[in-house]
Amino acid sequence: MKPAYVRISVRDFEEVEPEDDGMTLLKGASLRFERPQISKLLRSILPPLEWVPKYQKSWLVSDIIAGLTVSVLLIPQSMAYSFLAGLPPIYGLYTSTVPLIVYAFFASSTALNVGPVATTAIVLGSIIKQFASTEEELVALSFTMAFLTGAVMCLMGFFRLGFLVNFMSRPVMAGFTSAAAFIIGASQLKDLAGLKMENSELCYVNVYRALLSLPSTNFFTFGISVFCVCVLMGVRQVKRIPKWFPVQLLLVAALVAFSYFADLKQYGIQILGPIPAGLPAFSVPNLSQFPALFRSSLILALVSYMGSISLAKIFATKRKQLVDPNQELVALGMSCFMGSFFSGHVISGSFTRTVINHQMGAKTPFANVVTAVFILLALVCLTSLFEFLPKCVLAAMIVSAIKSLVETEEAKFLWQVRRMDFLQMALSFGSTLFFGIQQGLLISVAGSMLLVIYNSVNPPIDQLGRLPNTTIYKNMKRFPQAIVDSTIEVIRMGGDLYFANVGKLATRLREHLHHPHIKAVILDASPLTSIDTTALREVADIFEEYNQQGVSLCFAACSGPVRDAFVRSHLADRLGPRVFFLSVHDAVQSVESDTESAQVDESIQEEEKHKPEISGSQS
């Protein structure tokens, strides 16, 4: 069946030959809409249209097993991370329902598992605690933040703005998460030891207050916390125990039973108390504080997306699949946006749960749906069992998980490979640790942008020399054996040539005019991908200065866009044909040939000048 076209009626266009389908086209009106293109567009917006028709029965078993295994881990983790954000633990379970189902409809990644995670929880908590004082206000603001963050990510994905996240480089994110680990740990000191203190978003303030509050330590609470941390971290050291083993859920079940029969509340140990049973209710987020929260929603969107897309790319590589970064923005955005109407807060990709999802053989995002369905069943049937869970158990779970956030190996790698990247990580770590989550992240991103601007404005300009017995020209600093002609200077500039950095190149080129032995300067333009009008005018001025001094200026190996810019500006005609060459060696040979020709012409002129004198003496 041939694709259907939408005919366009246009007057005053030239008719061209009909195509095979018998449809006459008009020159200038060649726009056609094809069904295959519409289908491809729909599949890109709703990836299930791509994998559902190919779904196999064997995949269903794998997705169900993976989804159920992940849900067993997610139940205690979601409660703990909601507790970390300053919210009642039940909202962690609510966040693990509708957002996961929505994500499955829009995700391009087949392995990523999403839900509440530590980094988004600590950022969310630091934001909403600035604008709310009561638990009810915190809960309401968490819905608002999910709504705004989801809307921001959806808009970024729709307008293909995923590249903006590149300003949060890997070193910046590593420094941020490492500092967040210390902030998270300090924020749990109160619940770990049963201290009577007020928490702050600053790490050192919490440590100071904890030291002052040591006399109020509840040793029963502290003992349970130490026991839980030792169990959780000790199990990880036993290699024979698989990663999917639900040690957290078993620990929660054991402590719930112990708390119920031993009546731990009488010893001053705080427990969760009654937890409402049932499905999350529908409600519309309150947007009255939209202006104050909008900037914070941008920060939270960046943190959520960075944590997700990096994981999605890693596991896509392992599965030999492709991930669409902008589609992942839409998927996460829609998950947070829709979840805000069902008592959910912001989600992100979880490394631990994604690893287990992958190891258990999940084939499609349907595994997220299975996880959400199991959480919904738990909300209906199991919430009453968590009433007697000590709060210190959730704090111990959070503390035992922060070790994975500290990027010590990344710091060593950056120090060995590139010190500038290490300084980015150090700036991110220090600013986040001492100024707080939001301010630290803003300082880190600003530092990254300044570094990008600095590198762009100060591109490297290297002197090149020819390797012996070759036509290859390399950096003299890296290849000292390269041969250099003292009369011909060959240089190379990295990056694009535009208004902000053309001054550095112009200064370097004008320096050569002060060296009388230099007869030509050749610019290896192969690294240049573009040149703007300011740079073109500067090049034209320098070319005139070179002509006045009798020095040649040549361009070698220009890329297509650079050549096009010279042609469109008519500067190529003005400079002449013997200025542009396909390679550096061609330019050098041309300059040498012109130099030899000039020397021959000078010798001929010298001979002509002396001929009359010679003939006169003979007579």
Short mmCIF file of C-alpha atoms in Angstrom, two decimals, residues 219-529:
data_model
loop_
_atom_site.label_atom_id
_atom_site.label_comp_id
_atom_site.label_asym_id
_atom_site.label_seq_id
_atom_site.Cartn_x
_atom_site.Cartn_y
_atom_site.Cartn_z
CA PHE A 219 20.60 4.92 74.24
CA PHE A 220 17.82 2.47 73.33
CA THR A 221 17.28 4.36 70.07
CA PHE A 222 21.02 4.63 69.49
CA GLY A 223 21.49 0.88 70.08
CA ILE A 224 18.79 -0.07 67.57
CA SER A 225 20.32 2.35 65.04
CA VAL A 226 23.80 0.88 65.41
CA PHE A 227 22.39 -2.65 65.08
CA CYS A 228 20.49 -1.74 61.88
CA VAL A 229 23.45 0.03 60.29
CA CYS A 230 25.76 -2.91 61.04
CA VAL A 231 23.29 -5.40 59.58
CA LEU A 232 22.63 -3.37 56.42
CA MET A 233 26.29 -2.61 55.73
CA GLY A 234 27.49 -6.04 56.82
CA VAL A 235 25.21 -7.88 54.42
CA ARG A 236 26.72 -5.90 51.52
CA GLN A 237 30.16 -7.25 52.37
CA VAL A 238 28.99 -10.86 51.98
CA LYS A 239 29.50 -11.53 48.29
CA ARG A 240 27.44 -14.72 48.31
CA ILE A 241 24.28 -12.78 49.13
CA PRO A 242 22.71 -11.51 45.86
CA LYS A 243 21.90 -7.83 45.48
CA TRP A 244 18.20 -8.53 45.13
CA PHE A 245 18.05 -10.11 48.61
CA PRO A 246 15.42 -8.02 50.52
CA VAL A 247 17.50 -7.40 53.65
CA GLN A 248 15.87 -4.00 54.22
CA LEU A 249 12.34 -5.38 54.11
CA LEU A 250 13.26 -8.29 56.38
CA LEU A 251 14.91 -5.89 58.83
CA VAL A 252 11.80 -3.70 58.83
CA ALA A 253 9.57 -6.72 59.44
CA ALA A 254 11.79 -7.92 62.30
CA LEU A 255 11.88 -4.50 63.99
CA VAL A 256 8.12 -4.02 63.58
CA ALA A 257 7.52 -7.34 65.33
CA PHE A 258 10.08 -6.54 68.04
CA SER A 259 8.58 -3.09 68.59
CA TYR A 260 5.06 -4.51 68.85
CA PHE A 261 5.86 -7.23 71.38
CA ALA A 262 8.44 -5.26 73.40
CA ASP A 263 6.41 -2.03 73.36
CA LEU A 264 9.47 0.07 72.50
CA LYS A 265 7.45 3.26 72.81
CA GLN A 266 7.68 3.01 76.59
CA TYR A 267 11.48 3.39 76.36
CA GLY A 268 11.18 6.73 74.62
CA ILE A 269 11.74 5.29 71.14
CA GLN A 270 9.74 7.19 68.51
CA ILE A 271 7.63 5.06 66.18
CA LEU A 272 5.80 6.00 62.98
CA GLY A 273 2.35 5.70 64.48
CA PRO A 274 -0.90 5.14 62.58
CA ILE A 275 -0.51 5.10 58.78
CA PRO A 276 -3.63 5.60 56.64
CA ALA A 277 -4.57 2.65 54.45
CA GLY A 278 -5.93 2.98 50.94
CA LEU A 279 -4.99 4.36 47.54
CA PRO A 280 -3.62 7.89 47.02
CA ALA A 281 -6.43 10.43 46.70
CA PHE A 282 -6.80 12.84 43.80
CA SER A 283 -6.06 16.48 44.60
CA VAL A 284 -5.02 19.59 42.67
CA PRO A 285 -1.66 21.10 43.75
CA ASN A 286 -1.75 24.58 45.25
CA LEU A 287 0.11 27.00 42.96
CA SER A 288 -0.22 30.11 45.10
CA GLN A 289 3.56 30.10 45.77
CA PHE A 290 4.51 29.50 42.14
CA PRO A 291 6.73 32.64 41.78
CA ALA A 292 8.77 31.77 44.87
CA LEU A 293 9.17 28.09 43.96
CA PHE A 294 9.86 28.37 40.24
CA ARG A 295 13.64 28.85 40.52
CA SER A 296 13.86 25.95 42.95
CA SER A 297 11.89 23.76 40.54
CA LEU A 298 14.58 24.37 37.90
CA ILE A 299 17.25 23.15 40.31
CA LEU A 300 15.22 20.09 41.28
CA ALA A 301 14.54 19.31 37.61
CA LEU A 302 18.26 19.35 36.82
CA VAL A 303 19.10 17.11 39.78
CA SER A 304 16.33 14.63 38.96
CA TYR A 305 17.19 14.47 35.27
CA MET A 306 20.96 14.18 35.76
CA GLY A 307 20.50 11.26 38.13
CA SER A 308 18.25 9.53 35.62
CA ILE A 309 19.83 10.12 32.22
CA SER A 310 23.29 9.04 33.34
CA LEU A 311 21.88 5.69 34.54
CA ALA A 312 19.73 5.33 31.42
CA LYS A 313 22.77 5.79 29.16
CA ILE A 314 24.89 3.32 31.14
CA PHE A 315 22.34 0.53 30.92
CA ALA A 316 21.41 1.36 27.34
CA THR A 317 25.05 0.74 26.44
CA LYS A 318 25.00 -2.60 28.25
CA ARG A 319 21.85 -3.60 26.37
CA LYS A 320 23.08 -2.17 23.06
CA GLN A 321 20.09 0.14 22.88
CA LEU A 322 19.56 3.86 22.32
CA VAL A 323 18.15 6.39 24.76
CA ASP A 324 16.56 9.68 23.70
CA PRO A 325 17.64 12.30 26.29
CA ASN A 326 14.79 14.67 25.42
CA GLN A 327 12.22 11.86 25.59
CA GLU A 328 13.53 10.94 29.04
CA LEU A 329 12.95 14.55 30.06
CA VAL A 330 9.34 14.21 28.93
CA ALA A 331 8.95 10.84 30.67
CA LEU A 332 10.26 12.11 34.00
CA GLY A 333 8.33 15.35 33.63
CA MET A 334 5.04 13.62 32.94
CA SER A 335 5.65 11.25 35.85
CA CYS A 336 6.19 14.08 38.32
CA PHE A 337 3.42 16.20 36.80
CA MET A 338 0.76 13.49 36.90
CA GLY A 339 2.01 12.17 40.25
CA SER A 340 1.45 15.59 41.84
CA PHE A 341 -2.31 15.03 41.45
CA PHE A 342 -2.06 11.72 43.36
CA SER A 343 -0.03 12.72 46.44
CA GLY A 344 3.34 12.13 44.80
CA HIS A 345 6.54 14.15 45.00
CA VAL A 346 9.57 14.31 42.67
CA ILE A 347 11.15 11.08 41.41
CA SER A 348 14.43 10.17 39.72
CA GLY A 349 16.38 7.12 38.58
CA SER A 350 17.63 4.76 41.28
CA PHE A 351 21.01 3.12 40.75
CA THR A 352 20.42 0.19 43.14
CA ARG A 353 16.96 -0.63 41.87
CA THR A 354 17.99 -0.20 38.23
CA VAL A 355 20.85 -2.68 38.73
CA ILE A 356 18.43 -5.21 40.23
CA ASN A 357 15.87 -4.51 37.52
CA HIS A 358 18.54 -5.27 34.93
CA GLN A 359 19.90 -8.35 36.72
CA MET A 360 16.42 -9.83 37.13
CA GLY A 361 15.96 -9.64 33.37
CA ALA A 362 13.47 -6.78 32.88
CA LYS A 363 12.84 -6.43 29.15
CA THR A 364 10.61 -3.35 28.97
CA PRO A 365 9.35 -0.43 31.12
CA PHE A 366 6.36 -2.65 31.96
CA ALA A 367 8.46 -3.80 34.94
CA ASN A 368 7.83 -0.35 36.45
CA VAL A 369 4.09 -0.93 36.09
CA VAL A 370 4.38 -4.26 37.92
CA THR A 371 6.26 -2.53 40.74
CA ALA A 372 3.60 0.19 41.00
CA VAL A 373 0.74 -2.37 41.09
CA PHE A 374 2.44 -4.27 43.91
CA ILE A 375 2.91 -1.00 45.86
CA LEU A 376 -0.80 -0.25 45.37
CA LEU A 377 -1.66 -3.64 46.84
CA ALA A 378 0.66 -2.94 49.77
CA LEU A 379 -1.11 0.37 50.38
CA VAL A 380 -4.42 -1.43 50.62
CA CYS A 381 -3.30 -4.39 52.73
CA LEU A 382 0.00 -3.75 54.56
CA THR A 383 0.18 -0.15 55.81
CA SER A 384 -1.16 -1.02 59.26
CA LEU A 385 1.88 -3.26 59.82
CA PHE A 386 4.26 -0.28 59.70
CA GLU A 387 2.60 1.53 62.61
CA PHE A 388 5.09 0.17 65.14
CA LEU A 389 8.23 0.73 63.03
CA PRO A 390 10.83 2.84 64.95
CA LYS A 391 11.84 5.99 63.10
CA CYS A 392 15.48 5.24 63.81
CA VAL A 393 15.24 2.23 61.48
CA LEU A 394 14.44 4.52 58.55
CA ALA A 395 17.31 6.80 59.57
CA ALA A 396 19.66 3.80 59.70
CA MET A 397 18.55 2.75 56.21
CA ILE A 398 19.30 6.24 54.90
CA VAL A 399 22.74 6.40 56.54
CA SER A 400 23.73 2.94 55.33
CA ALA A 401 22.91 3.96 51.75
CA ILE A 402 24.91 7.20 51.61
CA LYS A 403 28.26 5.45 51.20
CA SER A 404 27.46 4.87 47.53
CA LEU A 405 26.99 8.62 47.05
CA VAL A 406 30.58 9.51 48.04
CA GLU A 407 32.60 9.55 44.80
CA THR A 408 36.09 8.85 46.12
CA GLU A 409 37.18 6.86 43.06
CA GLU A 410 35.94 9.61 40.79
CA ALA A 411 38.00 12.16 42.72
CA LYS A 412 41.15 10.03 42.31
CA PHE A 413 40.46 9.59 38.59
CA LEU A 414 39.95 13.33 38.02
CA TRP A 415 43.12 14.18 39.94
CA GLN A 416 45.17 11.80 37.80
CA VAL A 417 43.64 12.68 34.43
CA ARG A 418 42.65 16.36 34.53
CA ARG A 419 43.20 18.69 37.46
CA MET A 420 40.73 21.27 36.14
CA ASP A 421 37.91 18.72 36.38
CA PHE A 422 39.06 17.88 39.90
CA LEU A 423 38.80 21.58 40.80
CA GLN A 424 35.22 21.58 39.46
CA MET A 425 34.39 18.65 41.71
CA ALA A 426 36.09 20.32 44.68
CA LEU A 427 34.17 23.57 44.06
CA SER A 428 30.88 21.68 43.85
CA PHE A 429 31.66 19.67 46.98
CA GLY A 430 32.80 22.64 49.06
CA SER A 431 30.04 25.04 48.01
CA THR A 432 27.30 22.45 48.60
CA LEU A 433 28.72 21.38 51.95
CA PHE A 434 29.20 24.88 53.35
CA PHE A 435 26.43 26.90 51.66
CA GLY A 436 23.66 24.32 51.38
CA ILE A 437 22.04 22.26 48.62
CA GLN A 438 20.50 24.98 46.45
CA GLN A 439 23.20 27.62 46.80
CA GLY A 440 25.95 25.05 46.34
CA LEU A 441 24.38 23.72 43.15
CA LEU A 442 23.93 27.22 41.74
CA ILE A 443 27.56 28.07 42.50
CA SER A 444 28.71 24.81 40.90
CA VAL A 445 26.71 25.35 37.70
CA ALA A 446 27.87 28.98 37.51
CA GLY A 447 31.47 27.78 37.90
CA SER A 448 30.99 25.27 35.07
CA MET A 449 29.56 27.95 32.79
CA LEU A 450 32.44 30.31 33.57
CA LEU A 451 34.90 27.53 32.78
CA VAL A 452 33.17 26.88 29.43
CA ILE A 453 33.32 30.59 28.61
CA TYR A 454 36.98 30.83 29.65
CA ASN A 455 37.97 27.85 27.50
CA SER A 456 36.00 29.24 24.57
CA VAL A 457 37.55 32.69 24.85
CA ASN A 458 41.07 31.29 25.33
CA PRO A 459 41.47 28.51 22.75
CA PRO A 460 44.89 26.89 22.39
CA ILE A 461 47.09 28.24 19.58
CA ASP A 462 49.98 25.90 18.80
CA GLN A 463 53.01 26.11 16.54
CA LEU A 464 53.23 23.17 14.12
CA GLY A 465 56.21 21.48 12.53
CA ARG A 466 56.60 18.78 9.86
CA LEU A 467 57.50 15.29 11.05
CA PRO A 468 60.66 14.05 9.31
CA ASN A 469 60.11 12.21 6.01
CA THR A 470 56.33 12.90 6.12
CA THR A 471 53.83 15.56 5.08
CA ILE A 472 52.24 15.52 8.54
CA TYR A 473 52.37 18.64 10.74
CA LYS A 474 52.15 18.28 14.53
CA ASN A 475 52.37 20.37 17.70
CA MET A 476 56.01 21.28 18.37
CA LYS A 477 55.56 20.92 22.14
CA ARG A 478 54.50 17.29 21.78
CA PHE A 479 56.78 16.44 18.85
CA PRO A 480 60.08 18.31 19.37
CA GLN A 481 61.68 16.35 16.51
CA ALA A 482 59.37 18.10 14.01
CA ILE A 483 61.10 20.28 11.38
CA VAL A 484 60.39 24.03 11.28
CA ASP A 485 61.17 26.46 8.46
CA SER A 486 62.32 29.70 10.05
CA THR A 487 60.66 31.76 7.29
CA ILE A 488 57.27 30.00 7.44
CA GLU A 489 55.18 29.96 10.62
CA VAL A 490 52.49 27.24 10.80
CA ILE A 491 49.96 27.63 13.62
CA ARG A 492 46.74 25.88 14.61
CA MET A 493 43.84 27.19 16.68
CA GLY A 494 41.31 24.93 18.41
CA GLY A 495 37.57 25.55 18.66
CA ASP A 496 35.30 27.90 16.74
CA LEU A 497 36.46 31.36 15.64
CA TYR A 498 34.03 34.04 16.76
CA PHE A 499 33.81 37.52 18.27
CA ALA A 500 34.91 36.48 21.78
CA ASN A 501 38.18 34.74 20.81
CA VAL A 502 39.20 36.26 17.48
CA GLY A 503 41.18 38.88 19.40
CA LYS A 504 43.58 36.23 20.72
CA LEU A 505 44.24 34.94 17.20
CA ALA A 506 44.61 38.48 15.84
CA THR A 507 47.19 39.30 18.50
CA ARG A 508 49.17 36.17 17.67
CA LEU A 509 49.08 36.90 13.92
CA ARG A 510 50.15 40.53 14.36
CA GLU A 511 53.09 39.44 16.52
CA HIS A 512 54.60 37.76 13.46
CA LEU A 513 54.69 41.09 11.61
CA HIS A 514 57.45 42.17 13.98
CA HIS A 515 59.71 39.32 12.87
CA PRO A 516 61.39 40.36 9.56
CA HIS A 517 62.60 36.85 8.76
CA ILE A 518 59.02 35.47 8.52
CA LYS A 519 57.75 35.50 4.95
CA ALA A 520 54.47 33.61 5.43
CA VAL A 521 52.04 32.48 8.14
CA ILE A 522 49.84 29.44 7.55
CA LEU A 523 46.78 28.81 9.75
CA ASP A 524 45.75 25.16 10.01
CA ALA A 525 41.97 25.70 10.11
CA SER A 526 41.00 22.02 10.33
CA PRO A 527 39.76 22.31 13.99
CA LEU A 528 37.55 25.31 13.13
CA THR A 529 33.91 24.36 12.60
#
